[in-house]
Coordinates of C-alpha atoms in Angstrom, one line a residue:
M1 CA -75.1 -127.4 -61.6
L2 CA -74.2 -125.7 -64.3
R3 CA -76.1 -122.0 -63.5
L4 CA -74.6 -122.9 -60.2
A5 CA -70.8 -122.9 -61.3
T6 CA -70.9 -120.1 -63.6
A7 CA -72.6 -117.7 -60.4
T8 CA -69.5 -119.3 -58.2
R9 CA -67.1 -118.0 -61.2
A10 CA -68.8 -114.8 -61.9
S11 CA -68.7 -114.2 -57.6
A12 CA -64.8 -115.1 -58.0
S13 CA -64.5 -113.1 -60.5
A14 CA -66.1 -110.3 -59.1
A15 CA -64.6 -110.3 -55.4
A16 CA -61.2 -110.3 -57.9
A17 CA -61.8 -107.5 -59.9
A18 CA -62.7 -105.9 -56.6
A19 CA -59.4 -106.9 -54.8
L20 CA -57.8 -105.9 -57.7
R21 CA -59.3 -101.8 -57.8
A22 CA -58.2 -102.2 -54.0
R23 CA -54.8 -102.6 -54.2
A24 CA -54.9 -100.0 -57.5
A25 CA -56.3 -97.3 -55.1
S26 CA -53.4 -98.2 -52.6
A27 CA -50.9 -97.9 -55.1
S28 CA -52.7 -94.8 -56.4
A29 CA -52.5 -93.0 -52.9
A30 CA -48.6 -93.9 -52.4
M31 CA -47.7 -92.5 -55.2
A32 CA -49.7 -89.7 -54.7
R33 CA -48.2 -88.7 -51.5
P34 CA -44.8 -87.3 -52.9
A35 CA -46.8 -85.5 -55.4
V36 CA -48.7 -84.3 -52.8
A37 CA -45.3 -83.8 -50.6
A38 CA -43.7 -82.1 -53.8
L39 CA -46.6 -79.8 -54.5
H40 CA -46.5 -77.9 -50.6
T41 CA -42.6 -77.6 -51.5
L42 CA -43.4 -76.0 -54.4
S43 CA -45.5 -73.6 -52.6
S44 CA -43.2 -73.1 -50.4
N45 CA -40.5 -72.5 -52.7
A46 CA -42.5 -69.4 -54.5
A47 CA -43.3 -68.3 -51.2
V48 CA -39.3 -68.1 -50.7
R49 CA -38.8 -66.4 -53.9
S50 CA -41.7 -63.9 -53.3
A51 CA -40.0 -62.7 -50.2
A52 CA -36.8 -62.4 -51.9
A53 CA -38.7 -60.5 -54.5
Q54 CA -40.3 -57.9 -52.3
Q55 CA -36.8 -57.9 -50.8
C56 CA -35.0 -56.7 -53.9
A57 CA -37.5 -54.2 -55.0
A58 CA -37.4 -52.7 -51.6
A59 CA -33.4 -52.8 -52.1
A60 CA -33.9 -51.1 -55.2
R61 CA -35.7 -48.3 -53.6
L62 CA -33.1 -47.1 -52.1
T63 CA -31.6 -43.6 -53.7
L64 CA -28.2 -44.2 -55.5
K65 CA -26.1 -42.0 -52.6
Q66 CA -27.5 -44.1 -50.4
A67 CA -26.3 -47.4 -51.6
V68 CA -22.8 -45.7 -52.3
Q69 CA -22.9 -44.7 -49.1
V70 CA -24.4 -48.0 -47.3
Q71 CA -21.0 -49.7 -49.4
Q72 CA -18.5 -47.7 -48.1
H73 CA -19.9 -48.2 -44.4
R74 CA -20.2 -51.7 -45.3
A75 CA -16.6 -52.2 -46.6
M76 CA -15.2 -49.7 -43.8
A77 CA -17.5 -52.0 -40.8
S78 CA -15.4 -55.1 -41.8
A79 CA -12.3 -53.8 -39.9
N80 CA -14.2 -53.5 -36.6
P81 CA -14.7 -56.7 -34.4
V82 CA -18.6 -58.1 -33.3
V83 CA -20.9 -56.7 -31.2
S84 CA -19.5 -58.0 -27.4
A85 CA -22.4 -59.1 -25.2
D86 CA -23.3 -56.6 -23.9
G87 CA -24.4 -54.8 -27.0
V88 CA -21.2 -52.0 -27.0
M89 CA -19.4 -51.8 -30.9
P90 CA -16.0 -50.1 -30.9
F91 CA -16.2 -48.1 -33.7
M92 CA -12.7 -47.7 -35.1
L93 CA -10.3 -45.3 -37.0
A94 CA -10.1 -46.5 -40.2
D95 CA -7.4 -45.9 -42.7
I96 CA -8.2 -42.3 -44.4
G97 CA -5.2 -42.1 -46.9
E98 CA -2.7 -43.6 -48.2
G99 CA 0.5 -44.6 -45.7
I100 CA -1.5 -42.6 -43.0
T101 CA -1.3 -44.4 -39.5
E102 CA -2.3 -41.4 -37.2
C103 CA -5.0 -38.8 -36.7
E104 CA -4.9 -35.3 -34.2
V105 CA -8.3 -35.2 -33.1
I106 CA -10.0 -31.7 -33.6
Q107 CA -13.5 -31.7 -32.4
W108 CA -15.8 -33.5 -31.3
F109 CA -19.5 -33.5 -32.2
V110 CA -21.0 -35.8 -29.7
K111 CA -20.4 -36.4 -26.0
E112 CA -21.1 -39.4 -24.2
G113 CA -24.7 -40.2 -23.9
D114 CA -25.1 -38.7 -27.3
R115 CA -27.4 -40.5 -29.5
V116 CA -26.0 -40.9 -33.1
E117 CA -27.6 -42.3 -36.2
Q118 CA -26.2 -43.9 -39.4
F119 CA -23.5 -41.0 -40.7
S120 CA -24.4 -38.8 -38.2
K121 CA -20.9 -36.9 -37.8
I122 CA -18.5 -38.2 -34.9
C123 CA -15.5 -36.0 -34.9
E124 CA -13.0 -34.2 -37.2
V125 CA -9.4 -35.3 -37.3
Q126 CA -6.5 -33.7 -39.1
S127 CA -4.4 -36.4 -40.4
D128 CA -0.3 -35.8 -41.9
K129 CA -2.2 -35.0 -45.3
A130 CA -5.5 -33.3 -44.3
S131 CA -8.7 -32.8 -42.1
V132 CA -11.8 -35.3 -42.6
E133 CA -14.6 -35.5 -40.8
I134 CA -15.4 -39.2 -39.4
T135 CA -18.9 -40.6 -39.2
S136 CA -20.9 -43.1 -37.7
R137 CA -21.7 -46.3 -39.0
Y138 CA -24.2 -47.6 -36.7
D139 CA -27.0 -46.2 -34.9
G140 CA -26.8 -46.3 -31.2
V141 CA -25.9 -44.7 -27.8
I142 CA -22.3 -43.2 -27.6
K143 CA -21.1 -45.2 -24.3
K144 CA -17.2 -44.1 -24.4
I145 CA -14.9 -41.5 -25.4
Y146 CA -11.5 -42.6 -25.7
Y147 CA -9.5 -39.3 -26.9
K148 CA -9.8 -35.8 -25.7
T149 CA -9.5 -32.8 -28.4
G150 CA -5.6 -32.5 -29.3
D151 CA -5.2 -36.4 -28.8
V152 CA -4.1 -38.2 -31.5
A153 CA -5.7 -41.4 -32.1
R154 CA -4.0 -44.4 -34.5
V155 CA -5.6 -45.9 -37.1
G156 CA -7.3 -49.7 -35.7
H157 CA -7.8 -48.2 -32.6
P158 CA -11.6 -46.9 -30.8
L159 CA -12.5 -43.9 -31.4
V160 CA -15.8 -44.4 -29.5
D161 CA -18.2 -47.2 -28.3
I162 CA -21.3 -47.4 -29.0
Q163 CA -24.1 -48.9 -27.4
M164 CA -26.1 -50.4 -30.6
D165 CA -29.6 -50.2 -31.1
G166 CA -32.2 -53.4 -30.3
A167 CA -28.8 -54.9 -28.1
P168 CA -29.8 -55.4 -24.6
A169 CA -28.0 -52.7 -22.6
A170 CA -25.3 -53.3 -19.8
A171 CA -26.9 -52.4 -16.8
A172 CA -29.9 -54.9 -18.3
S173 CA -27.5 -57.8 -19.2
A174 CA -25.9 -57.4 -15.7
P175 CA -28.6 -57.3 -12.8
A176 CA -25.7 -58.0 -10.2
P177 CA -24.3 -54.5 -9.4
A178 CA -27.8 -53.5 -8.4
A179 CA -27.6 -55.5 -5.0
P180 CA -25.3 -52.7 -4.0
A181 CA -27.0 -49.3 -4.9
K182 CA -30.2 -50.8 -2.6
A183 CA -27.7 -51.2 -0.4
A184 CA -26.5 -47.6 -0.5
A185 CA -30.4 -46.4 0.1
P186 CA -29.6 -45.9 4.1
A187 CA -27.5 -43.5 3.5
P188 CA -30.8 -40.6 3.9
A189 CA -29.8 -41.4 7.9
K190 CA -26.8 -39.2 7.5
S191 CA -26.7 -35.4 8.4
A192 CA -27.6 -33.2 5.3
A193 CA -25.0 -31.3 4.8
P194 CA -22.7 -34.5 3.0
A195 CA -25.6 -34.4 0.5
K196 CA -25.5 -30.7 0.1
A197 CA -21.9 -30.7 -0.1
A198 CA -22.3 -33.3 -3.2
S199 CA -25.1 -31.7 -5.2
A200 CA -22.9 -28.9 -4.9
S201 CA -19.9 -30.6 -6.4
A202 CA -22.1 -32.2 -9.1
S203 CA -23.5 -29.0 -10.0
A204 CA -19.9 -27.7 -10.5
S205 CA -18.8 -30.0 -12.6
A206 CA -21.5 -29.7 -14.8
P207 CA -20.0 -26.0 -15.8
K208 CA -16.7 -27.7 -16.2
D209 CA -18.0 -30.6 -18.8
L210 CA -20.2 -27.4 -20.8
E211 CA -16.7 -25.7 -20.7
G212 CA -15.0 -28.8 -22.5
I213 CA -18.1 -29.1 -25.0
E214 CA -17.6 -25.8 -26.1
K215 CA -14.0 -25.8 -25.8
A216 CA -13.7 -28.9 -28.1
L217 CA -16.7 -26.6 -30.6
T218 CA -14.1 -24.2 -31.0
Y219 CA -13.2 -24.3 -34.8
A220 CA -9.4 -23.7 -35.0
T221 CA -6.5 -25.5 -36.8
P222 CA -4.1 -27.9 -34.7
A223 CA -1.1 -24.9 -36.0
V224 CA -3.7 -22.3 -35.3
R225 CA -4.2 -24.3 -30.9
R226 CA -0.5 -24.6 -31.3
V227 CA -0.1 -20.8 -31.5
A228 CA -2.4 -19.9 -28.9
K229 CA -1.1 -22.0 -26.3
E230 CA 2.1 -20.4 -26.9
H231 CA 0.3 -16.9 -26.0
N232 CA -1.7 -18.3 -22.9
V233 CA -4.3 -17.3 -25.2
D234 CA -8.0 -19.2 -24.8
L235 CA -10.1 -19.7 -28.2
R236 CA -13.5 -19.3 -26.9
D237 CA -12.2 -15.4 -26.5
V238 CA -10.9 -14.8 -29.9
V239 CA -12.9 -14.3 -32.3
G240 CA -12.9 -16.4 -35.0
S241 CA -13.1 -14.5 -39.1
G242 CA -12.7 -17.7 -40.7
P243 CA -15.3 -19.4 -42.7
N244 CA -18.3 -21.0 -40.1
G245 CA -16.3 -19.0 -37.6
R246 CA -12.8 -20.7 -37.6
V247 CA -10.3 -18.6 -35.8
L248 CA -7.4 -18.1 -37.8
K249 CA -4.2 -17.4 -36.7
G250 CA -4.5 -13.5 -37.5
D251 CA -7.2 -13.7 -35.1
V252 CA -4.9 -14.7 -32.3
I253 CA -2.3 -12.6 -33.2
A254 CA -4.6 -9.6 -33.2
F255 CA -6.3 -10.6 -30.5
V256 CA -3.1 -11.1 -28.7
N257 CA -1.8 -7.6 -30.1
G258 CA -5.0 -6.2 -28.3
E259 CA -6.6 -5.3 -31.8
Q260 CA -9.9 -7.5 -31.2
A261 CA -12.2 -7.4 -28.6
S262 CA -12.7 -10.7 -26.7
S263 CA -15.9 -12.5 -27.5
A264 CA -16.5 -12.9 -24.0
P265 CA -17.6 -10.0 -21.4
A266 CA -15.5 -11.8 -18.4
A267 CA -12.7 -12.2 -20.4
A268 CA -13.0 -8.3 -21.6
T269 CA -13.1 -7.2 -17.9
H270 CA -10.3 -8.9 -17.1
A271 CA -8.7 -8.0 -19.9
P272 CA -5.7 -5.4 -18.4
A273 CA -5.0 -7.4 -16.3
A274 CA -4.2 -10.0 -18.4
A275 CA -1.9 -7.9 -20.3
A276 CA 0.9 -7.3 -17.8
P277 CA 2.4 -10.7 -18.3
R278 CA 2.7 -9.9 -22.1
A279 CA 4.7 -7.2 -21.3
S280 CA 7.6 -9.6 -20.4
T281 CA 10.8 -9.0 -22.6
A282 CA 11.2 -12.8 -22.7
A283 CA 8.8 -15.3 -22.8
A284 CA 9.1 -18.7 -21.3
D285 CA 10.8 -21.4 -22.8
E286 CA 8.2 -24.4 -24.0
T287 CA 8.7 -27.4 -25.7
V288 CA 5.9 -28.7 -27.9
P289 CA 5.0 -31.5 -29.8
L290 CA 5.4 -31.7 -33.7
T291 CA 1.9 -30.7 -35.5
P292 CA 0.8 -34.1 -37.7
I293 CA 1.9 -31.5 -40.8
Q294 CA 5.1 -31.1 -39.3
K295 CA 5.7 -34.7 -38.6
A296 CA 4.9 -35.4 -42.4
M297 CA 7.5 -32.8 -43.2
F298 CA 10.0 -33.9 -40.8
K299 CA 9.8 -38.1 -42.0
A300 CA 9.6 -36.5 -46.0
M301 CA 12.4 -34.6 -45.3
T302 CA 14.7 -36.6 -44.2
K303 CA 14.1 -39.2 -46.9
S304 CA 14.7 -36.9 -49.4
L305 CA 17.6 -35.1 -48.2
Q306 CA 18.9 -38.9 -49.0
I307 CA 18.9 -38.1 -52.6
P308 CA 21.4 -36.3 -54.4
H309 CA 20.1 -33.0 -56.0
F310 CA 21.5 -31.5 -59.4
G311 CA 20.0 -27.8 -59.2
F312 CA 19.6 -25.5 -62.3
S313 CA 18.0 -21.8 -62.3
D314 CA 17.3 -19.5 -64.8
E315 CA 15.3 -16.7 -65.6
I316 CA 12.8 -16.2 -68.1
T317 CA 11.3 -12.8 -69.5
L318 CA 7.7 -12.6 -69.0
D319 CA 6.6 -9.9 -70.9
A320 CA 4.4 -12.1 -73.9
T321 CA 3.2 -14.5 -71.4
T322 CA 1.9 -11.2 -69.5
A323 CA 0.5 -9.9 -72.7
F324 CA -0.9 -12.8 -73.4
R325 CA -2.5 -13.7 -70.3
K326 CA -4.1 -9.9 -70.2
T327 CA -5.5 -10.7 -73.4
V328 CA -7.4 -14.0 -71.9
N329 CA -8.9 -11.8 -68.9
E330 CA -10.0 -9.5 -71.0
H331 CA -12.2 -12.2 -72.9
L332 CA -12.9 -13.8 -69.5
K333 CA -15.1 -10.8 -68.9
T334 CA -17.0 -10.5 -72.0
L335 CA -18.5 -14.3 -70.8
P336 CA -21.5 -14.6 -68.8
A337 CA -21.1 -14.4 -65.3
G338 CA -20.6 -18.1 -64.1
T339 CA -19.1 -19.3 -66.7
Y340 CA -16.1 -20.2 -64.7
P341 CA -15.5 -20.1 -61.3
F342 CA -12.6 -17.3 -60.7
N343 CA -13.4 -13.9 -62.9
K344 CA -9.5 -13.9 -63.6
I345 CA -6.5 -16.1 -64.1
S346 CA -2.7 -15.8 -62.6
Y347 CA -0.2 -17.1 -64.2
M348 CA 0.1 -20.3 -62.4
P349 CA -2.2 -22.2 -65.0
I350 CA -0.3 -21.0 -68.0
F351 CA 3.2 -22.1 -65.8
L352 CA 1.0 -25.7 -65.6
K353 CA 0.3 -25.9 -69.0
A354 CA 3.8 -25.0 -70.2
L355 CA 5.0 -27.4 -68.0
S356 CA 2.9 -30.4 -69.1
T357 CA 3.8 -29.8 -73.2
A358 CA 7.1 -29.8 -72.2
L359 CA 7.3 -33.1 -70.4
R360 CA 6.3 -34.8 -73.7
E361 CA 9.4 -33.8 -75.2
F362 CA 10.9 -35.2 -71.4
P363 CA 8.7 -37.6 -70.1
V364 CA 11.9 -38.9 -67.3
L365 CA 10.9 -35.8 -65.5
N366 CA 7.7 -37.4 -64.8
A367 CA 9.0 -40.2 -63.7
C368 CA 9.8 -42.3 -60.2
V369 CA 12.6 -44.1 -58.8
V370 CA 10.9 -47.8 -58.0
D371 CA 13.4 -50.2 -55.3
G372 CA 15.8 -47.5 -55.0
E373 CA 16.5 -48.6 -51.7
A374 CA 18.3 -52.2 -53.1
G375 CA 20.4 -50.6 -54.8
A376 CA 20.9 -50.0 -58.6
S377 CA 21.1 -53.4 -59.5
Q378 CA 17.8 -53.8 -58.6
A379 CA 16.2 -50.3 -59.1
K380 CA 14.3 -49.0 -62.0
L381 CA 11.8 -46.7 -63.5
L382 CA 8.6 -46.5 -63.7
F383 CA 7.6 -43.9 -66.8
R384 CA 4.1 -42.2 -65.5
G385 CA 1.5 -41.2 -68.4
S386 CA -0.7 -38.9 -66.6
H387 CA 1.4 -35.2 -65.2
N388 CA -0.5 -35.1 -62.1
I389 CA 1.5 -31.8 -61.7
G390 CA 1.9 -30.6 -57.6
I391 CA 1.7 -27.1 -56.5
A392 CA 2.3 -25.7 -53.3
M393 CA -0.2 -23.8 -50.9
D394 CA 0.1 -22.2 -47.5
T395 CA -3.3 -22.8 -46.0
P396 CA -3.8 -22.3 -42.1
Q397 CA -2.9 -26.0 -41.3
G398 CA 0.3 -25.3 -42.8
L399 CA 1.9 -26.0 -46.2
I400 CA 0.6 -28.9 -48.5
V401 CA 1.4 -29.4 -51.8
P402 CA -2.2 -30.7 -53.7
N403 CA -1.8 -31.6 -57.4
I404 CA -3.6 -31.1 -60.4
K405 CA -4.4 -34.5 -62.1
N406 CA -3.9 -34.8 -66.1
V407 CA -2.9 -31.7 -66.7
Q408 CA -1.8 -33.0 -70.0
D409 CA -5.7 -34.0 -71.1
K410 CA -7.3 -29.8 -69.6
S411 CA -7.3 -26.6 -70.7
I412 CA -5.8 -24.1 -69.3
F413 CA -9.0 -22.5 -67.8
E414 CA -9.0 -26.2 -66.7
V415 CA -6.3 -25.6 -65.0
A416 CA -7.4 -22.5 -63.3
A417 CA -10.6 -23.9 -62.3
D418 CA -8.6 -26.6 -60.5
I419 CA -6.6 -24.4 -58.7
E420 CA -9.3 -21.9 -57.8
R421 CA -11.0 -25.5 -56.3
L422 CA -7.9 -26.6 -54.4
K423 CA -7.3 -23.0 -52.7
Q424 CA -11.2 -22.2 -51.7
A425 CA -10.5 -25.9 -50.0
G426 CA -7.6 -25.2 -48.3
K427 CA -9.1 -22.0 -46.4
K428 CA -11.5 -24.0 -45.5
G429 CA -9.2 -27.0 -44.2
G430 CA -10.9 -29.6 -46.7
I431 CA -8.6 -30.6 -49.1
S432 CA -9.3 -34.2 -49.6
P433 CA -6.6 -37.0 -49.0
A434 CA -7.2 -38.0 -53.4
D435 CA -5.9 -34.1 -54.2
L436 CA -2.5 -35.1 -52.0
Q437 CA -1.5 -38.4 -53.5
G438 CA -0.3 -39.4 -56.9
G439 CA 1.9 -36.5 -57.7
T440 CA 4.0 -36.4 -60.0
I441 CA 6.3 -33.3 -60.8
T442 CA 6.2 -30.6 -58.5
L443 CA 6.2 -26.7 -59.3
S444 CA 6.6 -24.3 -56.4
N445 CA 5.1 -20.6 -56.6
I446 CA 7.0 -19.0 -53.6
G447 CA 6.8 -15.4 -55.2
N448 CA 3.6 -14.8 -53.7
I449 CA 5.7 -14.1 -50.5
G450 CA 9.1 -13.0 -52.0
G451 CA 12.4 -14.4 -53.1
T452 CA 14.3 -15.2 -56.2
L453 CA 16.4 -18.3 -56.6
L454 CA 15.5 -21.3 -54.5
H455 CA 16.1 -24.4 -53.5
P456 CA 13.4 -26.8 -54.0
V457 CA 13.5 -30.6 -52.4
L458 CA 12.7 -33.2 -53.9
V459 CA 9.8 -36.1 -52.4
S460 CA 10.6 -39.5 -53.1
S461 CA 8.0 -40.2 -55.2
E462 CA 9.2 -38.1 -58.1
V463 CA 12.7 -37.3 -59.8
C464 CA 11.7 -33.3 -60.0
I465 CA 10.9 -30.5 -59.1
G466 CA 10.9 -26.7 -59.8
A467 CA 10.4 -23.2 -57.8
I468 CA 8.9 -20.3 -59.2
G469 CA 9.8 -16.6 -57.5
R470 CA 8.5 -13.3 -57.6
V471 CA 8.0 -11.2 -61.0
Q472 CA 10.3 -8.7 -61.2
R473 CA 10.6 -5.4 -63.5
L474 CA 14.7 -4.6 -64.3
P475 CA 16.7 -3.2 -67.0
R476 CA 18.1 -5.4 -69.7
F477 CA 19.6 -4.8 -72.8
E478 CA 17.5 -5.1 -76.4
T479 CA 19.4 -5.4 -79.6
V480 CA 17.3 -3.1 -81.8
F481 CA 17.9 -1.9 -85.4
D482 CA 18.7 2.1 -85.8
P483 CA 17.0 3.0 -89.3
V484 CA 18.8 6.3 -88.9
S485 CA 22.2 4.8 -89.0
G486 CA 21.4 1.5 -90.7
R487 CA 22.9 -0.2 -87.8
E488 CA 22.0 -2.7 -84.4
T489 CA 22.8 -1.0 -81.4
E490 CA 22.1 -2.0 -78.0
R491 CA 19.7 0.0 -75.7
V492 CA 18.4 -0.6 -72.2
V493 CA 14.1 -1.2 -71.4
A494 CA 12.7 -2.7 -68.7
K495 CA 11.5 -6.2 -68.4
E496 CA 9.8 -8.4 -66.5
I497 CA 11.8 -11.6 -65.1
L498 CA 11.1 -14.7 -63.4
N499 CA 13.3 -16.3 -61.7
V500 CA 13.0 -20.3 -61.8
S501 CA 15.2 -23.2 -59.5
F502 CA 14.7 -26.6 -60.4
N503 CA 16.2 -30.0 -58.5
A504 CA 16.5 -33.4 -60.3
D505 CA 17.3 -37.1 -58.7
H506 CA 21.2 -36.8 -60.2
R507 CA 21.0 -40.4 -59.1
V508 CA 18.9 -40.8 -62.6
I509 CA 18.8 -37.4 -64.4
D510 CA 21.9 -35.8 -65.7
G511 CA 22.2 -32.0 -65.8
A512 CA 21.9 -31.8 -69.3
T513 CA 18.4 -33.1 -69.3
V514 CA 17.6 -30.8 -67.0
G515 CA 18.5 -27.9 -68.8
R516 CA 17.1 -28.8 -72.2
F517 CA 13.9 -29.0 -70.2
V518 CA 13.8 -26.0 -68.7
Q519 CA 15.1 -24.2 -70.9
L520 CA 11.9 -25.7 -73.6
W521 CA 9.3 -24.8 -70.8
K522 CA 11.4 -21.1 -70.8
S523 CA 10.7 -21.1 -74.9
Y524 CA 6.9 -21.6 -74.3
L525 CA 6.7 -18.5 -71.8
E526 CA 8.4 -16.1 -73.6
N527 CA 6.2 -17.4 -76.5
P528 CA 3.5 -18.2 -76.2
A529 CA 2.2 -18.5 -79.8
M530 CA 4.1 -21.8 -80.0
L531 CA 2.1 -23.2 -76.5
A532 CA -0.8 -22.2 -78.1
V533 CA 0.3 -24.0 -81.4
L534 CA 0.8 -27.3 -79.8
L535 CA -1.9 -27.8 -77.2
K536 CA -4.4 -30.0 -78.1

């Protein structure tokens, strides 16, 4: 009996132990399931992190130039609407400069049906201040062009429609219109004559399209196109002498005067017949719209003439500056070729550096009026530390005023290099909007055309403007010491004389300040050694 009880207890203990082990295994499995799920989640996250790392590495392989261009295009693309259901994206004209609301389309680089990629050139536009090439921000096909060459496009409005790559085409997304095309199939049952007439009409329209494209690709500025229109000249018949075959105003005038042969043989054949109307004593009256630059002048000058001007004129004896400039140019001849982008300097870099040096003593002339429209109670003066001196330039597009930035920090050679850069860009119509913005004071040089005393007009963002006439060799009295008599005597000698004229905003600048400023600038030009001492 004792052995039976012992066996029974052992069996019960074994069964209990087995039950306990089963419950422990079940509990372990339940605890393991979250751990296994967590393990799968970690593995998935690791895969995501690996993919992200690969994308970062791919992005890092972009060149710096590509990254900058992509960033600019993404910033500009934010102004465009979303792509339509049929995959067409309206490509908007973005703001290309400060205060610019409209631009004239000078030429198109594409036509409807052409394929474009990111950064492909679409068109060139002429704003109030400069010409700019517009490039695509998308890959796709040009579906529609909204403007013709010579039309005025408004900022924020579409230039073209682009069928985006990867998006369904309009025909694919709307199969219903295909039915009329099938219905039109029995048309061949008619006589062949209408079909031939339609074919002839289509073939006749092709040269017109090509003619329009050729005309659109003629390189000429709006001002030149206006002159050509006034004389009834087709620009395709004129041989351009400018960069890249650009037609200049002088080319059109030479063509009108018969001094240039036609670029088209057909036009040359009919040249004698076309010359007859030009022999008329009076041309017909014609009303033409203002060019973009004329519109900018109209608005700026109308606003400027609301400002009371105080004028101050004087003459400067340039003999010492002429000798100084001659010494500088002699030094340039001794330098290796290509040291500077010029072989000699003009007077202008010296004038600008002397003007900037004089502004240190008269910073108010580098300031501008803020909130002037609100009246004297609200008006303030903004003193500007940078001497961004504007210089008027006569370009094929018209008179524009770019500025040399931070003249106070530059040497005469650096100023001369900036002038040379702007001069070359102006010849090509490529002065950027940045070069036209931010001017603080202006010095116009009209002397290369002629004139002595001038009346420059202020712009509302500046309080002082100067203009220099042409240099003249004139007789002037000079006091000399006579060693024989021991007395001072006067004699007449030839001097190089420069006439200068300044205007200032008389609301905030008094006449005495302008006079003292001009006299200080004059002293630097008549004594370049003093200017050299003050240069940093």
